[in-house]
PDB file of C-alpha atoms in Angstrom:
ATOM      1  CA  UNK C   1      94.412 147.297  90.982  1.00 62.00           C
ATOM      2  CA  UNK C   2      97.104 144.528  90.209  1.00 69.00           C
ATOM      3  CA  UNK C   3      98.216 143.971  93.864  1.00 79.00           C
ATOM      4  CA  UNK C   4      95.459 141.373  94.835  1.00 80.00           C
ATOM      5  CA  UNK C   5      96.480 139.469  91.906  1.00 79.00           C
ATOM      6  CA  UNK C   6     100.417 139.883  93.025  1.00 81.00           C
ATOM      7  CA  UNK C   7      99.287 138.452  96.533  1.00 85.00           C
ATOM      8  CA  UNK C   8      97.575 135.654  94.935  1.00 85.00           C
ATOM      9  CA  UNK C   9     100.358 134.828  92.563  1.00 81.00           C
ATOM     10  CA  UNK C  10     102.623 134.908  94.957  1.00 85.00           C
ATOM     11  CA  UNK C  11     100.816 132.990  97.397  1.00 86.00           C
ATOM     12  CA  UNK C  12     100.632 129.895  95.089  1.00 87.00           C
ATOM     13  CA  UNK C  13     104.143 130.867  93.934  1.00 83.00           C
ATOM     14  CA  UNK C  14     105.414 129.851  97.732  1.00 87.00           C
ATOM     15  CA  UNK C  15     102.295 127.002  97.729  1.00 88.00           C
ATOM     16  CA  UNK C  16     104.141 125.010  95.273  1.00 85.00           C
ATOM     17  CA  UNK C  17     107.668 126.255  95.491  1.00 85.00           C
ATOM     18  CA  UNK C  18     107.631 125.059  98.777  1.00 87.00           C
ATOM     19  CA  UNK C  19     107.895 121.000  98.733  1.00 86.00           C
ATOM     20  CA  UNK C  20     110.878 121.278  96.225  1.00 86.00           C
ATOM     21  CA  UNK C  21     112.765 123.787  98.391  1.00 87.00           C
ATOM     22  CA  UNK C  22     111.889 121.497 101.672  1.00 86.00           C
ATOM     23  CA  UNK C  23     113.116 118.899  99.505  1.00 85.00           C
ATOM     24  CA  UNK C  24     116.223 119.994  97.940  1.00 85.00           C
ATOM     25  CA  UNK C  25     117.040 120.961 101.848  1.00 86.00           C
ATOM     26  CA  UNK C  26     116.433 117.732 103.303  1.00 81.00           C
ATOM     27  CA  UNK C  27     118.758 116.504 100.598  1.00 80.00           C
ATOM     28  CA  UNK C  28     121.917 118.359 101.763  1.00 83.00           C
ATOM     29  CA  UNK C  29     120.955 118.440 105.286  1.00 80.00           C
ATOM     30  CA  UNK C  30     121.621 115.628 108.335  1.00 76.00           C
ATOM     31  CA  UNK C  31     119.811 113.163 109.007  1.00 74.00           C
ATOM     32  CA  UNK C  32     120.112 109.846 110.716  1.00 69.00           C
ATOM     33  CA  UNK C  33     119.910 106.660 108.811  1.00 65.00           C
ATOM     34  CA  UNK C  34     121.272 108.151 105.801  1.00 69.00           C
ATOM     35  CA  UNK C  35     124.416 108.633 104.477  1.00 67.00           C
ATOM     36  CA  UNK C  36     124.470 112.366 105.686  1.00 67.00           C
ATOM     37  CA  UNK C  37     124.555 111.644 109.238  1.00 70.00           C
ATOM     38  CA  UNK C  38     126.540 115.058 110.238  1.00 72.00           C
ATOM     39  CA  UNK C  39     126.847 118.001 108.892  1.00 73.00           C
ATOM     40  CA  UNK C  40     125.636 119.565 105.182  1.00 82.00           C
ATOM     41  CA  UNK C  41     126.933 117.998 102.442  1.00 77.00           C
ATOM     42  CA  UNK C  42     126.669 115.529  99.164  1.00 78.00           C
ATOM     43  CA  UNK C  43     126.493 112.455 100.746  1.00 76.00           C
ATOM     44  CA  UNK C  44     122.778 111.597  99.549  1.00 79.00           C
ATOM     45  CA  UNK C  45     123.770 112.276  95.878  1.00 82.00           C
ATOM     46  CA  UNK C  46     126.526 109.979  96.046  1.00 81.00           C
ATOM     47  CA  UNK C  47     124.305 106.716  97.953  1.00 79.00           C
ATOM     48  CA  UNK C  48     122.038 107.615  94.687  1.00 80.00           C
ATOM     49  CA  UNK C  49     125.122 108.164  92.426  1.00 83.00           C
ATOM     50  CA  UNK C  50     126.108 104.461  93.588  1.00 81.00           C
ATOM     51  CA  UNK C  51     122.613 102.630  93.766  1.00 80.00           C
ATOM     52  CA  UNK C  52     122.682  99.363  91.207  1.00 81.00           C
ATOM     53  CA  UNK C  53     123.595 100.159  87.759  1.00 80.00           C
ATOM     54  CA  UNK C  54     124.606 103.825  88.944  1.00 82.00           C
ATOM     55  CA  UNK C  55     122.310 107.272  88.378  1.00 86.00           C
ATOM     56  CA  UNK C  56     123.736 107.778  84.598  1.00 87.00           C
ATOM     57  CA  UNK C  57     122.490 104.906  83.708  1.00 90.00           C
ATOM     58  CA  UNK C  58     119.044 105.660  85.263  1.00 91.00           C
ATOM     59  CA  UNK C  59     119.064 108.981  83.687  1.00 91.00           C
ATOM     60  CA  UNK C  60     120.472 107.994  80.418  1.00 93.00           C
ATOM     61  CA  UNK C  61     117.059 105.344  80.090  1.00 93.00           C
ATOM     62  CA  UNK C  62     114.893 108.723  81.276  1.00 94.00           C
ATOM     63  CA  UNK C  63     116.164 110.752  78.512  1.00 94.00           C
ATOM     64  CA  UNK C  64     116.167 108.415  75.755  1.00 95.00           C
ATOM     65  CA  UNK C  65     112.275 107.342  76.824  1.00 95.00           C
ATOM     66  CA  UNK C  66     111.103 110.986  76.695  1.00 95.00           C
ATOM     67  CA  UNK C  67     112.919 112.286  73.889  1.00 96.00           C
ATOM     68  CA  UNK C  68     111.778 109.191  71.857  1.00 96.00           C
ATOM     69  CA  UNK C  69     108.237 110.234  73.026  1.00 96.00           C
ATOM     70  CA  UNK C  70     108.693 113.494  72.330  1.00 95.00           C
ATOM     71  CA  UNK C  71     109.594 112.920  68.327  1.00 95.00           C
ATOM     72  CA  UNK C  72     107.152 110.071  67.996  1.00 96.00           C
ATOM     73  CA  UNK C  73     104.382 112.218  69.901  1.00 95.00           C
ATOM     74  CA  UNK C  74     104.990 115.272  67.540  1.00 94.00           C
ATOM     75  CA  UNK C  75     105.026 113.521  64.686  1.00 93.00           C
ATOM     76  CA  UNK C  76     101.883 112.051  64.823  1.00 93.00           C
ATOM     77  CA  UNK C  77      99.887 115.076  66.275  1.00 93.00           C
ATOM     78  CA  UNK C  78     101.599 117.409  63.741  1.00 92.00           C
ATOM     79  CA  UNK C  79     100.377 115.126  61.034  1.00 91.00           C
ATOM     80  CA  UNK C  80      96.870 114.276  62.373  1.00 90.00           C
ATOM     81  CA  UNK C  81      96.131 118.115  63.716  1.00 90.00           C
ATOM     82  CA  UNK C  82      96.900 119.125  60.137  1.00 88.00           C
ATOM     83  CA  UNK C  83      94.398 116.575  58.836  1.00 88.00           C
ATOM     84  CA  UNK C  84      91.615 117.655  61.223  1.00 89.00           C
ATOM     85  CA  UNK C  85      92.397 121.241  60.389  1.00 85.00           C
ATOM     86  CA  UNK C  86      92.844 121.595  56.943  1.00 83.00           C
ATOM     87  CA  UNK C  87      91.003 118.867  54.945  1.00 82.00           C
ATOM     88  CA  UNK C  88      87.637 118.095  55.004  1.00 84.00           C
ATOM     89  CA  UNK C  89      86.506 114.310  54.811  1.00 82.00           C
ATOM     90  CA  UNK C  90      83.557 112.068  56.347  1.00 86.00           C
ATOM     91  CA  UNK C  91      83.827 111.481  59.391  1.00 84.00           C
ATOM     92  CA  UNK C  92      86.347 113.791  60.122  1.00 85.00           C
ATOM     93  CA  UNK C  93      84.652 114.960  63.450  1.00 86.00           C
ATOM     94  CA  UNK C  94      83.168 111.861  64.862  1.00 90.00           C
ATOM     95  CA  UNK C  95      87.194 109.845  64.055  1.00 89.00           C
ATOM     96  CA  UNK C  96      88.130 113.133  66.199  1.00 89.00           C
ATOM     97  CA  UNK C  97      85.776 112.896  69.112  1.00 88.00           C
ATOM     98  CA  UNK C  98      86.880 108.740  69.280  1.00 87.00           C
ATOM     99  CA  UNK C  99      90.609 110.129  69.723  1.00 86.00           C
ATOM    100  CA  UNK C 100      89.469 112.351  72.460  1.00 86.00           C
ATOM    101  CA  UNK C 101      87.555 110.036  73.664  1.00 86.00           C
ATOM    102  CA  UNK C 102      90.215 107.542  74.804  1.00 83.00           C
ATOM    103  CA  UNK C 103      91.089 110.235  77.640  1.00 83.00           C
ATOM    104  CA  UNK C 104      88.377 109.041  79.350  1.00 84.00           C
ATOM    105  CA  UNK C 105      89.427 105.461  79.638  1.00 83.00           C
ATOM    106  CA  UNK C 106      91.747 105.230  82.744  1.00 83.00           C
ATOM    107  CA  UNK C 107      95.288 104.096  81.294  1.00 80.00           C
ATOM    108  CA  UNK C 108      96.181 102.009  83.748  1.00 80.00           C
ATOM    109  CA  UNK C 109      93.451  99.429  82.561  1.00 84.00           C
ATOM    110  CA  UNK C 110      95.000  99.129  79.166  1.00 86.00           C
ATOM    111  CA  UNK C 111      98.738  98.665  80.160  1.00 87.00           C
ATOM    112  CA  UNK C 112      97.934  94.845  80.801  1.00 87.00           C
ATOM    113  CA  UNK C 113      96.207  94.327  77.001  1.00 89.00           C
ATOM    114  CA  UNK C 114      99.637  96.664  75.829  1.00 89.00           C
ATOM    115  CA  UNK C 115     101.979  94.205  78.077  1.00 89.00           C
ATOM    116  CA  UNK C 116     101.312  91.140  75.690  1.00 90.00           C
ATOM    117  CA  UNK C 117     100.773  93.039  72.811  1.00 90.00           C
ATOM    118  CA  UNK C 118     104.470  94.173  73.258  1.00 90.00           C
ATOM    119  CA  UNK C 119     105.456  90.684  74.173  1.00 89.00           C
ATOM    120  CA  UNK C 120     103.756  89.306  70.669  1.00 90.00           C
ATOM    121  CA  UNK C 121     105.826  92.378  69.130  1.00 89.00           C
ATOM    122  CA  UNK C 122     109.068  91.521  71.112  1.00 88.00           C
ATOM    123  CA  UNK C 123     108.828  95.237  72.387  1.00 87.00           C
ATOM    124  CA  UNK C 124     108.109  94.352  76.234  1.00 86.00           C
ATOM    125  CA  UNK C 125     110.925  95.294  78.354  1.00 89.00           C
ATOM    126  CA  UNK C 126     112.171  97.823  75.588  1.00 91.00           C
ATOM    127  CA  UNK C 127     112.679 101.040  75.540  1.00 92.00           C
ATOM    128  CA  UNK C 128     111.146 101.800  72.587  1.00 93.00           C
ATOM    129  CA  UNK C 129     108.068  99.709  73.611  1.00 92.00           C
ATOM    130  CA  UNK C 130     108.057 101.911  76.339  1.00 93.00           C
ATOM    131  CA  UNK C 131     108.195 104.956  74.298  1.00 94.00           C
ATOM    132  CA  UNK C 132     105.313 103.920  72.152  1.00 93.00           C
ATOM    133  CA  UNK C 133     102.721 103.483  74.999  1.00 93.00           C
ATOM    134  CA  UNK C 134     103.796 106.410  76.360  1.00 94.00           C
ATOM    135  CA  UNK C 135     103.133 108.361  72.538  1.00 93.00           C
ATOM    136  CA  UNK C 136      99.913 106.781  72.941  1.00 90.00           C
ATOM    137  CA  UNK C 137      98.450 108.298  75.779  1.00 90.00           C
ATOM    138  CA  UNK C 138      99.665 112.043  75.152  1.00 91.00           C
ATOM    139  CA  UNK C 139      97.998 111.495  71.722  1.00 91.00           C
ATOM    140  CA  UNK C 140      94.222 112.874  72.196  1.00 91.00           C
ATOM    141  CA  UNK C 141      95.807 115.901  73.969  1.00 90.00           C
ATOM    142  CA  UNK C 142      98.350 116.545  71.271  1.00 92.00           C
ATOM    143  CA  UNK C 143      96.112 115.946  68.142  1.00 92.00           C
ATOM    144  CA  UNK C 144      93.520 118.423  70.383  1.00 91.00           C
ATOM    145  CA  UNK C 145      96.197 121.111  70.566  1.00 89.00           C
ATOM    146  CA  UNK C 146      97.473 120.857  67.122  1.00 90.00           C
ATOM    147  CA  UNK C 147      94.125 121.066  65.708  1.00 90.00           C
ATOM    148  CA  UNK C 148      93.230 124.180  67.316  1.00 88.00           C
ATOM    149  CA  UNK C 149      97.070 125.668  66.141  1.00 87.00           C
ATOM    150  CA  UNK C 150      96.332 124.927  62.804  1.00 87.00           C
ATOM    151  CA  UNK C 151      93.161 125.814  62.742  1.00 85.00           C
ATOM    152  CA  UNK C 152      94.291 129.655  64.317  1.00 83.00           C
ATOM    153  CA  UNK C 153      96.554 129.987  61.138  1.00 81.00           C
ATOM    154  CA  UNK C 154      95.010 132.311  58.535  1.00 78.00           C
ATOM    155  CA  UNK C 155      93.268 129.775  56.127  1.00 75.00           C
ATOM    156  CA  UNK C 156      94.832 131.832  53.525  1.00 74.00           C
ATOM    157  CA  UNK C 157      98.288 131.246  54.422  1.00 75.00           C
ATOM    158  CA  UNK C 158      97.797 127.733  53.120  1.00 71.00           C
ATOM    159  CA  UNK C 159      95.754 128.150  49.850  1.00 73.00           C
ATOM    160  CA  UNK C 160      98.411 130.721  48.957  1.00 77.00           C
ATOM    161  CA  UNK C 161     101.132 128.386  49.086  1.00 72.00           C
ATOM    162  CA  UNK C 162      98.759 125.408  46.899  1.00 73.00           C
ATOM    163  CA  UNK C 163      98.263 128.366  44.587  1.00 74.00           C
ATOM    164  CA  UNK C 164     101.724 128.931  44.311  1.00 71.00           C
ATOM    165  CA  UNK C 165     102.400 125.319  43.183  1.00 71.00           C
ATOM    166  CA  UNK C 166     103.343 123.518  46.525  1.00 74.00           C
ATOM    167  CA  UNK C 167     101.604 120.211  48.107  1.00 75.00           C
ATOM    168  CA  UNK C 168     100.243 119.789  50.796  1.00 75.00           C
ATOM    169  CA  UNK C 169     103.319 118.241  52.543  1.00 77.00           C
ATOM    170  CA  UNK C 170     105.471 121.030  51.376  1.00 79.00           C
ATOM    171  CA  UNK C 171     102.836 123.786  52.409  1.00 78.00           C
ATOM    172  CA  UNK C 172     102.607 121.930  55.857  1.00 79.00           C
ATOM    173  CA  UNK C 173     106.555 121.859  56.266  1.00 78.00           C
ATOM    174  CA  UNK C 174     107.694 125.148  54.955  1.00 78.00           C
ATOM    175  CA  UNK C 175     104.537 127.537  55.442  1.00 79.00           C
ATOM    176  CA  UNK C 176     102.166 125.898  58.294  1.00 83.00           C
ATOM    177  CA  UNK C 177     104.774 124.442  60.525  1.00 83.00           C
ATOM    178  CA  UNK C 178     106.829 127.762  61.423  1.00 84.00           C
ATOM    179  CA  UNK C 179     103.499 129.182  62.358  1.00 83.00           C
ATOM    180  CA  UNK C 180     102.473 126.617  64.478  1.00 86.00           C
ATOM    181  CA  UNK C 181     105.631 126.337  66.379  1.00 86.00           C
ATOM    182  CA  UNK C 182     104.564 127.535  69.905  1.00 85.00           C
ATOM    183  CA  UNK C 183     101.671 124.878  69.774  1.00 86.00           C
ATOM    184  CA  UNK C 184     104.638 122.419  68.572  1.00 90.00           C
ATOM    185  CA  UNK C 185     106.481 123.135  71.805  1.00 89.00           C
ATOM    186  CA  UNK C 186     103.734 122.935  74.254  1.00 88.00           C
ATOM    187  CA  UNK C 187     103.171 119.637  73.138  1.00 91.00           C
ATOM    188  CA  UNK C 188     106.674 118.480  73.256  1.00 92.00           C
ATOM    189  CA  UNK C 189     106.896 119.853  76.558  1.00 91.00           C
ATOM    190  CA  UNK C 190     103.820 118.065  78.077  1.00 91.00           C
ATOM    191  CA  UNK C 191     105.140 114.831  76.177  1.00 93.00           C
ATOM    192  CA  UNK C 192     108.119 114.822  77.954  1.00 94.00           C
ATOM    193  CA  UNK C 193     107.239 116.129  81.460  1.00 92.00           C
ATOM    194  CA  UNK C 194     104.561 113.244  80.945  1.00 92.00           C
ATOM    195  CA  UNK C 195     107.281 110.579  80.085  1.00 94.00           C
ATOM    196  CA  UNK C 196     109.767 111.852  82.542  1.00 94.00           C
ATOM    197  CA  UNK C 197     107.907 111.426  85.459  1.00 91.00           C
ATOM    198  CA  UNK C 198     106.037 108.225  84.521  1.00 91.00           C
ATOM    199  CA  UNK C 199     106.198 105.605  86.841  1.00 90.00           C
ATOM    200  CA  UNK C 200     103.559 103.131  86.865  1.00 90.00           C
ATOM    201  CA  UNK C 201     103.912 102.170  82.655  1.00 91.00           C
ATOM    202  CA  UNK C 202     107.601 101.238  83.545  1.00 91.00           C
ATOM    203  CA  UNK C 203     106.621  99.234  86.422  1.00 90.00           C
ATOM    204  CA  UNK C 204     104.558  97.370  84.437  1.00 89.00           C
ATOM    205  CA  UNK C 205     106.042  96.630  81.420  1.00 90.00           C
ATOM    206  CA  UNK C 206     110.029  96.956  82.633  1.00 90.00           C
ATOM    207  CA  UNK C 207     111.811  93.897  84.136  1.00 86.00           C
ATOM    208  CA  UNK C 208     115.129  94.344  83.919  1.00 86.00           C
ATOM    209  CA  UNK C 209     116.331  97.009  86.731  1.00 83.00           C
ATOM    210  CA  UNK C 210     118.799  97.923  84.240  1.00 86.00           C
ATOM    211  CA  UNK C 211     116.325  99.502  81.951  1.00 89.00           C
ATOM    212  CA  UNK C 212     114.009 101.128  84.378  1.00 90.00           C
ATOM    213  CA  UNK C 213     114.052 105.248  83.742  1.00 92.00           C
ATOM    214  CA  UNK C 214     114.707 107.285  86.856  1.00 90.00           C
ATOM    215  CA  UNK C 215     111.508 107.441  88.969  1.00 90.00           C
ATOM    216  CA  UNK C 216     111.233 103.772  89.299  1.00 89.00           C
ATOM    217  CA  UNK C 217     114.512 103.300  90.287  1.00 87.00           C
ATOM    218  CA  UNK C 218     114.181 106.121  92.827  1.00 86.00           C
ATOM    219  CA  UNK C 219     111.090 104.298  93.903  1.00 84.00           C
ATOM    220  CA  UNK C 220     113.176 101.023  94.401  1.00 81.00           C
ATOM    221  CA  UNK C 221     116.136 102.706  96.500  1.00 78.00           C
ATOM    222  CA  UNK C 222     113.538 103.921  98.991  1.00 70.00           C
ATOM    223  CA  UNK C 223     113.937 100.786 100.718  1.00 61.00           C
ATOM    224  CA  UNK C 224     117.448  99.219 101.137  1.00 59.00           C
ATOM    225  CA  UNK C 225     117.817  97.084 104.945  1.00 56.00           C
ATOM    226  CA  UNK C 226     115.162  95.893 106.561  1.00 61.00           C
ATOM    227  CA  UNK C 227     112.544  98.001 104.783  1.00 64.00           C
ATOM    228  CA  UNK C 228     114.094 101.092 106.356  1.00 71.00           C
ATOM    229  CA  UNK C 229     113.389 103.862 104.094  1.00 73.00           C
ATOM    230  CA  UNK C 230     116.746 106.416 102.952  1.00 74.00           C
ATOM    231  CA  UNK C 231     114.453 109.839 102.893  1.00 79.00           C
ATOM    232  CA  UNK C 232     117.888 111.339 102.395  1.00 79.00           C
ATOM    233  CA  UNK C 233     118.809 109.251  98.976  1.00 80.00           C
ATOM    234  CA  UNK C 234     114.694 109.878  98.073  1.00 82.00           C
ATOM    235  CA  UNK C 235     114.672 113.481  98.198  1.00 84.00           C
ATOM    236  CA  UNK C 236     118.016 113.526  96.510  1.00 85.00           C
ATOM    237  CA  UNK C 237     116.064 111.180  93.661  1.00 86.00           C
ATOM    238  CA  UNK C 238     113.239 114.067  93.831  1.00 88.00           C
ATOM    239  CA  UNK C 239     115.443 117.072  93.126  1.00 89.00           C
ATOM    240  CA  UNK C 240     117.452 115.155  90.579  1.00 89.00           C
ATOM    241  CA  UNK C 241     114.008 114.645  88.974  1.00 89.00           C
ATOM    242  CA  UNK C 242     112.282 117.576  89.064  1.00 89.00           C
ATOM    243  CA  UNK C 243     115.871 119.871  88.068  1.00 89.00           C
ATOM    244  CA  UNK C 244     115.379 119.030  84.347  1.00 89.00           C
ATOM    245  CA  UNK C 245     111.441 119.496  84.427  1.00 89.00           C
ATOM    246  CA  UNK C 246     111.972 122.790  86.259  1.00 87.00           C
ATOM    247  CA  UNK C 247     114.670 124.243  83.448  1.00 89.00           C
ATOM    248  CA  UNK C 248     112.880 123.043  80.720  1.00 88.00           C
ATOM    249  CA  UNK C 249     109.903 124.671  81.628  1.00 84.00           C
ATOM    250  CA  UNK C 250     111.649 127.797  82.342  1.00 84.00           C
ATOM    251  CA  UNK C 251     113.300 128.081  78.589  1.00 84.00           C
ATOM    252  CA  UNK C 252     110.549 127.273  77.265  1.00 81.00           C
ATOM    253  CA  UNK C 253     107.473 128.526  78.881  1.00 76.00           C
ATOM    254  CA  UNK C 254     106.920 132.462  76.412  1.00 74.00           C
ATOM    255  CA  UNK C 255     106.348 129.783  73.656  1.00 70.00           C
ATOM    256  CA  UNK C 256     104.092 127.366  76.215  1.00 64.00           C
ATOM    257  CA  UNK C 257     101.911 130.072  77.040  1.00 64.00           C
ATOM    258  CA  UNK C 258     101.518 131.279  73.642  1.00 64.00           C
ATOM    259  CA  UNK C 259     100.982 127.589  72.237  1.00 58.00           C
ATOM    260  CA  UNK C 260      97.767 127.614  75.165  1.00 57.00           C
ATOM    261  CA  UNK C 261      96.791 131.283  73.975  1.00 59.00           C
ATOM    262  CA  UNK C 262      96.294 130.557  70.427  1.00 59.00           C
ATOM    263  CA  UNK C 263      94.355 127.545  70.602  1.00 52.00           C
ATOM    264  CA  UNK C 264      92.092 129.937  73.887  1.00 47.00           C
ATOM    265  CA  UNK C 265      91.756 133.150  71.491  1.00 48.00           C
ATOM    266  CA  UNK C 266      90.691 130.234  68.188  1.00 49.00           C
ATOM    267  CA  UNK C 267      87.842 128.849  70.704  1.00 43.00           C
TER     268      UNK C 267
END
């Protein structure tokens, strides 16, 4: 009975796996106009190794942009789900539907209003300004998700521990938040795949080439002499991008799917 659902798993397995294998083969393989004109080797890695400010700097702005919207996007969503799970207060569901709400406004019409507001803040061309817009648009989705974790946590789990003589920041820390760890981690996750791969927000509100994360400087190397694009260098920029996604995803994903499944079986 399973092997129709094998065939179609697998199918869309090979679907997707497909452009990052033809990818990571293209990168290795020989090509003319790059810098692995003959033979299989390395040579794309190192013309991406080399470009400008060099690939650890590039990856070194990546990680410190995702992980700081990882922490700032978990903090807030851990703090507002809880509201919006456990306390009751006017207004509570209409302030919630205006945070979802803001997924249907097209981000890329707010990033100019967000450009001089970081410029008034002396954020623009930071890092950390970066960071914050990029905590702002995974919020609706991560409030959403830690809503519904809290909310699939045994109600009595919490009025034990305020019986027992703890707050409510105490019962949130050392009762609700072990329980709500797999919806914790799906969040993360999306935050950073989400801030990993941006590339227009940087575009926008970077200037220096120094501080641009990895996809926009990939995007930038595309095009070196004459406007002749280095396909070799660019799928060596895609692998190097998608490699951390990929094992992320793969360490983590018994806790993704159960961070999906308990907000699916609460609904």
């Amino acid at each position: 009975m399973r092997t129709p659902q094998h065939v179609v798993g697998g199918g869309l397995a090979v679907l997707f796996l497909s452009p990052l294998v033809w990818a990571a083969v293209a990168s290795v393989s020989p090509q003319a106009g790059t810098a692995q004109t003959s033979g299989w080797g390395l040579g794309n890695y190192q013309t991406l190794a080399n470009y400008q400010a060099g690939i650890g700097q590039y990856l070194l702005n990546s990680t410190v942009v995702s992980v700081l919207t990882v922490l700032f996007t978990l903090g807030v969503s851990l703090l507002g789900g809880y509201a919006f799970a456990m306390f009751r207060f006017p207004g509570r569901n209409l302030l919630f539907l205006v945070t979802l709400a803001i997924l249907m406004v097209p981000y890329a019409t707010l990033l100019i209003p967000l450009y001089v507001l970081l410029n008034d803040l002396g954020l623009q061309n930071s890092l950390v300004g970066l960071a914050l817009v990029l905590t702002m648009f995974q919020l609706p989705f991560a409030v959403f998700m830690m809503r519904i974790s809290f909310e699939a946590v045994p109600k009595e789990l919490g009025e034990s521990a305020l019986v027992d003589g703890c707050g409510s920041f105490r019962a949130l820390l050392h009762i609700m938040l072990p329980a709500v760890r797999p919806g914790l981690i799906t969040v993360g996750l999306f935050a950073f795949l989400a801030a990993w791969n941006d590339f227009i927000t940087p575009l926008v509100l970077i200037s220096d080439s120094d501080r641009v994360p990895l996809p926009l400087a990939v995007a930038n190397m595309r095009q070196q002499v004459m406007g002749i694009v280095d396909y070799g260098a660019t799928e060596a920029g895609v692998v190097t991008l998608a490699l951390p996604c990929i094992l992320l995803f793969l360490a983590l994903q018994r806790h993704y799917v159960r961070g999906f499944m308990s907000g699916a079986l609460k609904g």
